[in-house]
XYZ file of C-alpha atoms in Angstrom:
556
model
C -4.818 -6.988 50.456
C -1.255 -8.137 49.850
C -1.985 -11.425 48.153
C -4.585 -9.323 45.786
C -1.576 -6.870 45.318
C 1.117 -9.603 44.562
C -1.165 -11.533 42.061
C -1.734 -7.959 39.859
C 1.737 -7.208 40.066
C 2.923 -10.784 39.172
C -0.239 -10.598 35.998
C 1.175 -7.866 34.709
C 4.804 -8.814 34.534
C 3.266 -11.787 33.210
C 1.220 -10.035 30.340
C 4.238 -7.905 28.841
C 6.849 -11.078 29.576
C 4.060 -13.198 26.702
C 3.777 -9.819 24.824
C 7.902 -9.791 23.869
C 8.090 -13.346 23.577
C 4.914 -12.892 20.572
C 6.604 -10.359 19.178
C 9.962 -12.160 18.696
C 8.345 -15.162 16.999
C 7.283 -12.837 13.661
C 9.224 -14.902 10.938
C 12.605 -13.582 10.260
C 11.995 -10.401 12.796
C 15.976 -10.350 13.748
C 16.436 -9.429 10.039
C 13.408 -7.512 8.870
C 11.841 -4.903 10.529
C 8.198 -4.405 10.910
C 7.682 -1.370 9.012
C 9.999 -1.420 5.357
C 13.081 0.390 5.947
C 12.960 2.687 2.691
C 13.818 5.897 3.550
C 12.532 8.799 1.545
C 15.417 11.207 -0.085
C 14.833 14.365 -0.942
C 16.802 14.227 -3.996
C 15.893 10.971 -5.839
C 17.336 10.030 -9.229
C 14.485 9.226 -11.561
C 15.871 6.153 -13.539
C 13.680 5.051 -16.686
C 11.910 2.487 -16.513
C 12.929 -1.359 -17.473
C 10.871 -3.027 -20.170
C 11.105 -5.716 -17.130
C 10.711 -4.173 -14.090
C 14.276 -5.111 -12.567
C 14.453 -0.803 -11.314
C 14.382 -2.459 -7.700
C 14.306 -5.597 -5.551
C 10.492 -6.021 -5.107
C 9.882 -5.832 -9.167
C 13.131 -8.008 -10.242
C 11.295 -11.133 -6.931
C 7.866 -10.134 -8.742
C 8.996 -10.401 -12.296
C 10.550 -13.651 -12.180
C 7.701 -15.319 -9.809
C 5.562 -14.523 -12.796
C 7.809 -15.538 -15.605
C 8.845 -18.518 -14.387
C 5.003 -19.626 -13.582
C 4.191 -18.862 -16.672
C 6.624 -21.315 -18.173
C 8.308 -18.686 -19.973
C 11.727 -19.935 -18.515
C 13.955 -17.731 -21.189
C 12.034 -14.542 -19.383
C 12.790 -15.976 -16.150
C 16.620 -16.307 -16.682
C 16.572 -12.666 -17.586
C 16.217 -11.782 -13.719
C 19.686 -13.748 -12.983
C 22.982 -13.020 -12.830
C 24.859 -14.879 -16.003
C 28.311 -14.687 -15.005
C 31.308 -15.152 -17.453
C 31.575 -18.424 -19.031
C 27.735 -19.409 -18.682
C 25.287 -19.875 -21.570
C 22.155 -18.684 -22.187
C 21.071 -22.144 -22.330
C 22.347 -22.859 -18.611
C 20.736 -19.587 -17.270
C 17.144 -21.193 -17.832
C 18.139 -23.844 -16.836
C 19.212 -22.289 -13.466
C 16.324 -20.427 -13.490
C 14.422 -23.808 -13.308
C 16.187 -24.774 -10.469
C 15.336 -21.748 -8.893
C 11.805 -22.239 -9.496
C 11.878 -25.748 -7.965
C 13.970 -25.267 -5.270
C 11.537 -21.790 -4.186
C 8.646 -24.351 -4.792
C 9.972 -27.124 -2.417
C 11.188 -25.429 0.698
C 11.910 -21.800 -0.601
C 10.830 -18.614 1.618
C 10.074 -15.141 0.046
C 9.765 -12.253 2.585
C 6.337 -10.467 1.803
C 6.571 -7.574 -1.067
C 5.709 -5.017 1.926
C 9.227 -6.060 3.577
C 11.205 -6.006 -0.023
C 12.518 -2.453 -0.978
C 10.820 -1.334 -3.829
C 13.582 1.762 -4.490
C 16.302 1.550 -6.634
C 18.855 1.796 -4.399
C 17.268 -1.277 -1.915
C 17.299 -1.493 1.426
C 20.427 0.868 3.032
C 19.981 -0.746 6.628
C 20.358 -4.334 6.215
C 24.247 -4.721 7.362
C 24.527 -6.095 3.825
C 25.912 -3.283 2.009
C 24.271 -0.780 -0.742
C 24.489 -3.559 -3.607
C 22.992 -6.460 -1.590
C 19.001 -7.196 -0.637
C 18.305 -9.783 1.497
C 14.730 -11.003 0.297
C 14.067 -14.728 1.322
C 15.037 -17.816 2.089
C 15.835 -21.583 1.133
C 16.775 -24.688 2.500
C 17.952 -27.630 0.734
C 19.161 -31.016 2.542
C 18.729 -29.267 5.981
C 21.164 -26.305 4.985
C 19.528 -22.771 4.715
C 21.049 -19.785 2.747
C 19.846 -16.554 2.167
C 18.204 -15.314 -1.262
C 20.251 -12.429 -2.212
C 19.478 -9.982 -4.935
C 22.475 -7.827 -6.281
C 22.449 -4.597 -8.129
C 24.332 -4.283 -11.581
C 23.974 -1.765 -14.114
C 22.580 -2.432 -17.525
C 23.774 -1.232 -20.812
C 22.670 2.066 -20.513
C 24.288 2.655 -17.061
C 20.973 2.327 -15.230
C 20.659 0.101 -11.820
C 18.704 -3.289 -12.247
C 18.732 -5.868 -9.147
C 19.566 -9.534 -10.117
C 19.685 -12.795 -8.553
C 23.360 -12.859 -7.173
C 26.139 -15.092 -8.352
C 26.368 -16.381 -4.616
C 22.903 -17.367 -4.626
C 22.743 -19.024 -8.130
C 25.981 -21.048 -7.182
C 23.640 -23.080 -4.372
C 21.090 -23.719 -6.277
C 21.452 -27.582 -7.724
C 20.455 -28.416 -11.022
C 19.027 -32.312 -10.678
C 15.854 -31.125 -8.823
C 13.412 -29.777 -11.929
C 11.133 -32.516 -10.982
C 10.389 -31.861 -7.400
C 6.900 -30.499 -7.657
C 5.375 -33.335 -8.629
C 6.055 -34.887 -5.610
C 3.976 -32.768 -4.103
C 1.069 -33.176 -1.571
C -1.452 -30.986 -3.555
C -0.719 -32.809 -7.109
C -0.519 -36.174 -5.725
C -3.941 -36.189 -4.362
C -5.638 -33.141 -6.206
C -8.033 -34.243 -9.341
C -7.217 -34.044 -12.963
C -8.906 -31.597 -13.558
C -8.012 -28.672 -11.500
C -4.638 -29.561 -12.275
C -5.465 -28.775 -15.772
C -7.299 -25.895 -14.870
C -5.093 -22.834 -14.445
C -5.740 -19.427 -12.698
C -3.362 -16.787 -13.035
C -0.800 -19.473 -14.637
C -1.409 -21.560 -11.066
C -3.433 -25.004 -11.064
C -6.766 -23.860 -9.709
C -5.847 -26.637 -6.775
C -3.488 -24.756 -5.553
C -5.892 -21.756 -5.329
C -8.444 -23.996 -3.378
C -6.325 -25.420 -1.609
C -4.626 -22.352 -0.079
C -8.655 -20.991 1.125
C -8.893 -24.830 2.687
C -5.727 -24.738 4.585
C -6.734 -21.005 6.076
C -9.857 -21.935 7.224
C -8.651 -25.491 8.646
C -6.028 -23.401 10.101
C -8.142 -20.936 12.373
C -10.470 -24.322 13.519
C -7.397 -25.765 14.729
C -6.136 -23.129 16.456
C -9.665 -21.846 17.960
C -10.092 -25.459 19.099
C -6.326 -25.625 20.548
C -7.212 -21.769 22.425
C -10.211 -23.418 23.921
C -8.670 -26.401 25.282
C -5.686 -24.755 26.795
C -8.698 -21.946 28.218
C -10.236 -25.098 30.007
C -7.153 -26.532 31.104
C -5.143 -23.774 32.815
C -7.397 -23.247 35.710
C -7.451 -27.015 36.222
C -4.027 -27.354 36.027
C -3.126 -23.937 37.750
C -5.174 -23.849 40.651
C -4.644 -20.071 41.307
C -5.125 -19.163 37.512
C -8.809 -19.584 38.860
C -8.847 -16.015 40.772
C -8.905 -12.397 39.831
C -6.921 -11.409 37.356
C -5.478 -14.438 35.692
C -9.118 -15.291 33.934
C -8.882 -11.415 32.449
C -5.416 -12.063 31.382
C -5.949 -15.487 29.437
C -9.384 -14.066 27.886
C -6.922 -10.932 27.021
C -4.822 -13.463 25.610
C -6.790 -15.532 23.730
C -8.539 -14.219 20.604
C -4.562 -12.448 19.415
C -3.221 -15.922 20.407
C -5.876 -17.526 18.553
C -5.106 -15.193 15.167
C -1.253 -15.913 15.757
C -1.210 -19.524 15.468
C -3.814 -19.876 12.740
C -1.393 -17.754 11.077
C 1.538 -19.599 12.033
C -0.375 -23.275 11.160
C -1.366 -21.566 7.710
C 2.086 -20.691 6.339
C 3.116 -23.886 7.834
C 0.490 -26.292 6.049
C 0.841 -24.279 2.900
C 4.567 -24.758 2.678
C 4.267 -28.667 3.658
C 1.562 -28.923 1.054
C 3.201 -27.897 -1.763
C 0.799 -25.029 -2.866
C 2.593 -23.034 -5.143
C 4.926 -19.875 -4.171
C 2.400 -17.489 -6.677
C 0.059 -18.490 -4.597
C 1.495 -18.198 -1.180
C 3.228 -14.916 -2.061
C -0.296 -13.913 -2.377
C -1.445 -14.400 0.719
C 1.896 -13.313 2.238
C 0.377 -10.009 3.098
C -2.654 -11.271 4.464
C -0.660 -13.563 6.993
C 1.414 -10.076 8.007
C -1.408 -8.475 8.098
C -3.581 -11.128 10.275
C 0.062 -10.958 12.601
C -0.023 -7.127 13.171
C -3.671 -7.251 13.749
C -3.213 -10.203 16.545
C -0.553 -7.682 18.166
C -2.111 -4.769 17.856
C -5.545 -6.379 19.466
C -3.385 -7.769 22.174
C -1.841 -4.628 22.938
C -5.587 -3.186 23.130
C -6.562 -6.111 25.789
C -3.987 -5.354 27.844
C -4.523 -1.983 28.238
C -7.817 -2.815 29.324
C -6.917 -5.550 31.583
C -3.713 -3.345 32.938
C -6.637 -0.512 33.554
C -9.283 -2.341 35.219
C -7.172 -4.196 37.445
C -5.224 -0.245 38.568
C -8.883 1.176 38.610
C -10.629 -1.435 41.457
C -6.945 -0.768 42.884
C -7.372 2.791 43.057
C -10.921 2.708 43.976
C -10.423 0.156 46.667
C -8.327 3.284 48.062
C -10.637 5.983 47.163
C -8.477 7.448 44.968
C -11.057 9.241 42.343
C -8.749 11.274 40.889
C -6.217 8.209 39.697
C -9.538 6.841 38.709
C -10.213 9.832 36.245
C -7.306 9.544 34.931
C -6.867 6.364 34.295
C -9.745 6.057 32.084
C -8.495 8.810 30.508
C -4.805 7.211 29.657
C -6.485 4.541 28.788
C -8.229 6.524 25.963
C -5.093 7.965 25.274
C -3.429 4.791 24.432
C -6.052 3.085 22.566
C -6.152 6.585 20.052
C -1.841 6.202 19.845
C -2.254 2.389 19.273
C -4.615 2.710 16.643
C -3.181 5.483 14.604
C 0.231 3.655 14.948
C -1.755 0.702 13.863
C -3.400 2.241 10.955
C -0.117 3.477 9.816
C 1.446 -0.036 10.296
C -0.789 -1.735 8.100
C -0.655 0.699 5.527
C 2.541 0.722 5.254
C 2.262 -2.962 4.962
C -0.281 -2.753 2.175
C 2.822 -0.819 0.261
C 1.384 2.948 0.549
C 3.690 5.853 1.417
C 3.043 6.731 5.096
C 6.377 9.295 5.289
C 3.731 12.537 4.131
C 1.453 11.355 6.525
C 3.761 10.833 9.444
C 5.179 14.256 8.964
C 1.942 15.921 8.821
C 0.772 14.119 11.782
C 4.024 15.505 13.439
C 3.505 19.471 12.174
C -0.006 18.749 13.336
C 0.938 17.871 16.945
C 2.998 20.750 17.748
C 0.432 23.253 16.038
C -2.106 21.166 18.561
C 0.491 21.564 21.517
C 0.962 25.264 20.874
C -2.724 25.802 20.287
C -3.308 23.966 23.729
C -0.573 24.670 25.863
C -2.490 25.669 28.870
C -4.612 22.621 28.726
C -1.312 20.682 28.302
C 0.152 22.362 31.311
C -3.072 21.445 33.611
C -2.666 17.709 32.073
C 1.025 17.757 33.088
C 0.151 19.152 36.531
C -2.783 16.896 36.995
C -0.484 14.280 36.073
C 1.721 15.444 38.381
C -0.488 15.667 41.309
C -2.100 11.780 40.941
C 1.735 10.446 40.679
C 3.238 12.432 43.809
C -0.212 12.913 45.617
C 0.700 15.835 47.718
C -3.117 15.753 48.088
C -6.238 13.804 47.914
C -9.687 14.229 48.014
C -10.658 14.385 52.056
C -7.803 15.939 52.868
C -7.225 19.605 55.038
C -4.560 21.724 53.548
C -3.062 24.805 53.036
C -2.403 25.772 49.293
C -0.832 29.062 49.149
C -2.899 31.504 50.877
C -6.003 28.857 50.891
C -6.679 26.940 53.982
C -9.713 24.603 53.196
C -10.949 21.032 51.913
C -10.063 19.071 48.657
C -12.916 18.354 47.375
C -12.396 17.146 43.872
C -8.866 16.653 41.825
C -9.968 16.976 37.902
C -8.052 16.475 34.925
C -8.392 20.521 34.511
C -8.653 21.908 38.310
C -8.752 21.346 41.834
C -11.322 22.293 43.788
C -11.182 23.322 47.576
C -13.772 23.816 49.756
C -12.586 26.689 52.450
C -13.811 27.474 56.071
C -16.403 29.987 54.602
C -17.980 26.988 52.980
C -16.863 28.555 49.132
C -15.649 26.609 46.435
C -12.250 27.525 44.738
C -11.238 26.264 41.591
C -7.432 26.318 41.232
C -5.985 24.768 37.617
C -3.401 21.915 38.079
C -0.834 23.835 36.388
C -0.792 26.962 39.054
C -1.202 24.165 41.619
C 1.540 21.840 40.739
C 4.036 25.148 41.824
C 2.360 26.085 45.023
C 3.419 25.692 48.197
C 0.914 23.089 49.704
C 0.992 22.760 53.445
C -1.284 19.320 53.932
C -2.820 18.824 57.446
C -3.966 15.323 56.906
C -0.653 13.521 56.623
C -0.199 14.615 60.399
C -0.080 11.621 62.816
C 0.105 13.701 66.060
C -0.050 17.701 66.821
C 2.097 20.293 68.561
C 1.097 21.288 71.896
C 3.319 24.133 73.011
C 1.445 26.787 75.285
C 3.347 29.649 76.987
C 2.527 30.739 80.144
C 3.598 34.300 82.094
C 3.373 34.136 85.661
C 3.597 37.146 88.084
C 7.187 38.340 88.789
C 6.616 38.590 92.049
C 6.516 34.581 91.716
C 9.489 33.169 94.100
C 12.281 30.706 92.862
C 10.702 27.673 94.907
C 7.189 28.527 93.483
C 8.777 28.314 90.085
C 10.598 24.792 90.549
C 7.300 23.735 91.731
C 5.295 24.471 89.244
C 7.659 23.296 86.160
C 7.545 19.980 88.176
C 3.884 19.571 88.690
C 3.699 20.840 84.772
C 5.932 18.042 83.640
C 3.875 15.418 86.028
C 0.704 16.562 83.865
C 2.169 15.710 80.391
C 3.919 12.973 81.689
C 1.496 11.229 83.433
C -1.228 11.815 80.422
C -1.898 8.514 78.017
C -2.247 10.688 75.351
C 1.310 12.903 75.392
C 4.061 11.447 73.540
C 7.119 11.518 76.575
C 9.381 12.125 73.855
C 10.014 14.691 74.134
C 7.772 16.157 76.441
C 9.497 19.344 78.796
C 8.811 22.484 80.752
C 11.533 24.887 81.047
C 12.035 28.366 82.638
C 12.972 30.297 79.691
C 13.251 34.004 80.233
C 12.105 37.111 82.802
C 11.117 40.319 81.558
C 8.385 42.933 81.410
C 5.621 40.194 80.891
C 7.053 38.516 83.712
C 8.257 34.677 84.594
C 8.175 32.959 80.624
C 7.273 29.283 81.265
C 7.920 26.934 77.772
C 5.811 24.138 77.298
C 6.680 21.571 74.092
C 5.026 18.075 73.647
C 3.140 15.945 71.112
C -0.432 14.792 71.251
C -0.397 11.198 69.563
C -3.974 11.938 67.624
C -4.530 12.770 63.853
C -7.452 14.311 64.818
C -8.337 17.717 65.174
C -10.953 17.027 67.236
C -9.258 14.658 70.033
C -6.546 17.522 70.058
C -8.942 20.091 71.500
C -10.504 17.728 73.791
C -7.040 16.485 74.845
C -5.342 19.867 75.057
C -8.616 21.697 76.691
C -8.241 18.928 79.575
C -4.785 19.562 79.698
C -4.589 23.415 80.092
C -7.395 22.874 82.732
C -4.581 20.999 84.830
C -1.775 23.572 84.066
C -4.277 26.109 85.568
C -4.815 24.106 88.868
C -1.200 23.602 89.166
C -0.333 27.267 88.974
C -2.834 27.900 91.373
C -2.181 25.566 93.742
C 1.802 26.367 93.864
C 0.702 29.949 95.116
C 1.036 31.943 91.983
C -0.770 33.645 89.376
C -0.915 34.363 85.724
C 0.586 37.491 84.683
C -1.904 39.996 83.203
C -1.580 42.561 81.014
C -1.349 46.028 83.122
C -0.242 48.906 83.261
C 0.886 51.380 86.501
C -1.893 54.658 86.228
C -0.109 57.916 88.449
C -2.774 60.233 89.489
C -1.515 63.980 91.026
C -2.436 67.251 91.039
C -0.081 69.726 89.567
C 0.297 73.032 91.621
C 1.498 75.176 89.292
C 4.753 77.999 89.168
C 5.264 79.703 93.048
C 4.217 83.458 92.797
C 6.756 85.549 93.778
C 6.330 89.323 95.405
C 7.948 92.318 94.322
C 7.486 96.698 94.336
C 4.712 97.546 92.315
C 5.502 100.155 90.141
C 2.971 102.948 89.448
C 2.368 103.875 86.209
C 2.448 107.651 86.950
C 5.769 106.922 88.749
C 7.215 105.050 85.512
C 6.122 108.041 84.138
């Protein structure tokens, strides 16, 4: 049993540790939050639209990519800031070089991570005028792609590639695109035919790479699932197979997207095509994490249910089922919100509506929530369990059922009393089921005529009865002469009987009392019984005194 508990605990720690590592592997996770950091402002300045869509960082990078892949480099140059002394021709050349660098080793963040607000991101630690939209690696050195906010002739904000970024772009790499793997192996007609300004070979290649990546990830996952039990022997026993299966599908999806991103960049797939699939890779990654958490909830719930079932704690099993469903519902809601935010929908209003609806629901179901919290308290603290004989307030009986709303107690009259858990958690509970021994404390009253020697002998013999019984705990086991009064000579007995069963205690108590009655009888005394003294006599009344008799005539 201890080994199983240890395995369950180790498996749970392994699950959550791997989950944290998985979350940490998202690209640029240290720099970019999962949900867009844009905040809805109560008062937002409305600017007139820019013909090139440069009002926001997302519009600028999207416009640059479309213009450059349509070979309209003069238009693409308008998305670069032209510094002092830089001619228009030089800016066009810089735009071509920037496109080549992005094709070679560029990484543009998914559009859902790039701000679509004229103010840009304010929580990226770059300042209010700068936004990071990707990264580029040249000669094993990596640097960020930074957009900077400028103003146009009318004073409205526009976002352009910053001077800092443009200065790091070499101008002698314009012909690198011809050396990519796809351009070298694809047929000529697929190079000539273009879809969306990009050769058809790139679109076909991205689909083939997606399928290949998943098949490779599937094969690796199956191989690992086969090898892990062979290499690690203890992985064959429960709960490790459940843990491995929980990681199987999410790991396949995440590995497939990781391989897909790597293969597409190394094969030289066009940035336009890669950017079109960027949200797909992000969505699959989010779904993989959500699915993993879903599986972990199931595995953890099943393992906990099994342990509670072994402990015969049926109320905890019911609570675990409820928590599993509640966590899954919450996870589904969070997943939908994250996915909608990734797709570019404004979820701020929806989140606010959920918050208001939650408050209204909480107010309307206050008693239900109170009972639910009470049931959680009962399950966590376990002051009573099913089958316990206890006293709850003024109710004495056996607990028959602990539900999510109320607890049922069967009284000594064999009736059922239902107590709401919210009320039960605040009542005084005396649980007799946890009693490991019974208190034996009879009080004897002997006749007042009992002599001191008889009292000493009675006390000595009563102690012997306690100390010689195998089920009486000797610490303490005392007999004391405590009082003499109207009720006679008072003898107090204090001891504990080592048993937790009521029937056994009653049997031992009966045996001890019979032996003590014999001790009192053998010592020549008796128990003091309630008595009254009745005095009986005949009242003679007042004595009659004789005096002179006065007649009526004499009185006249």
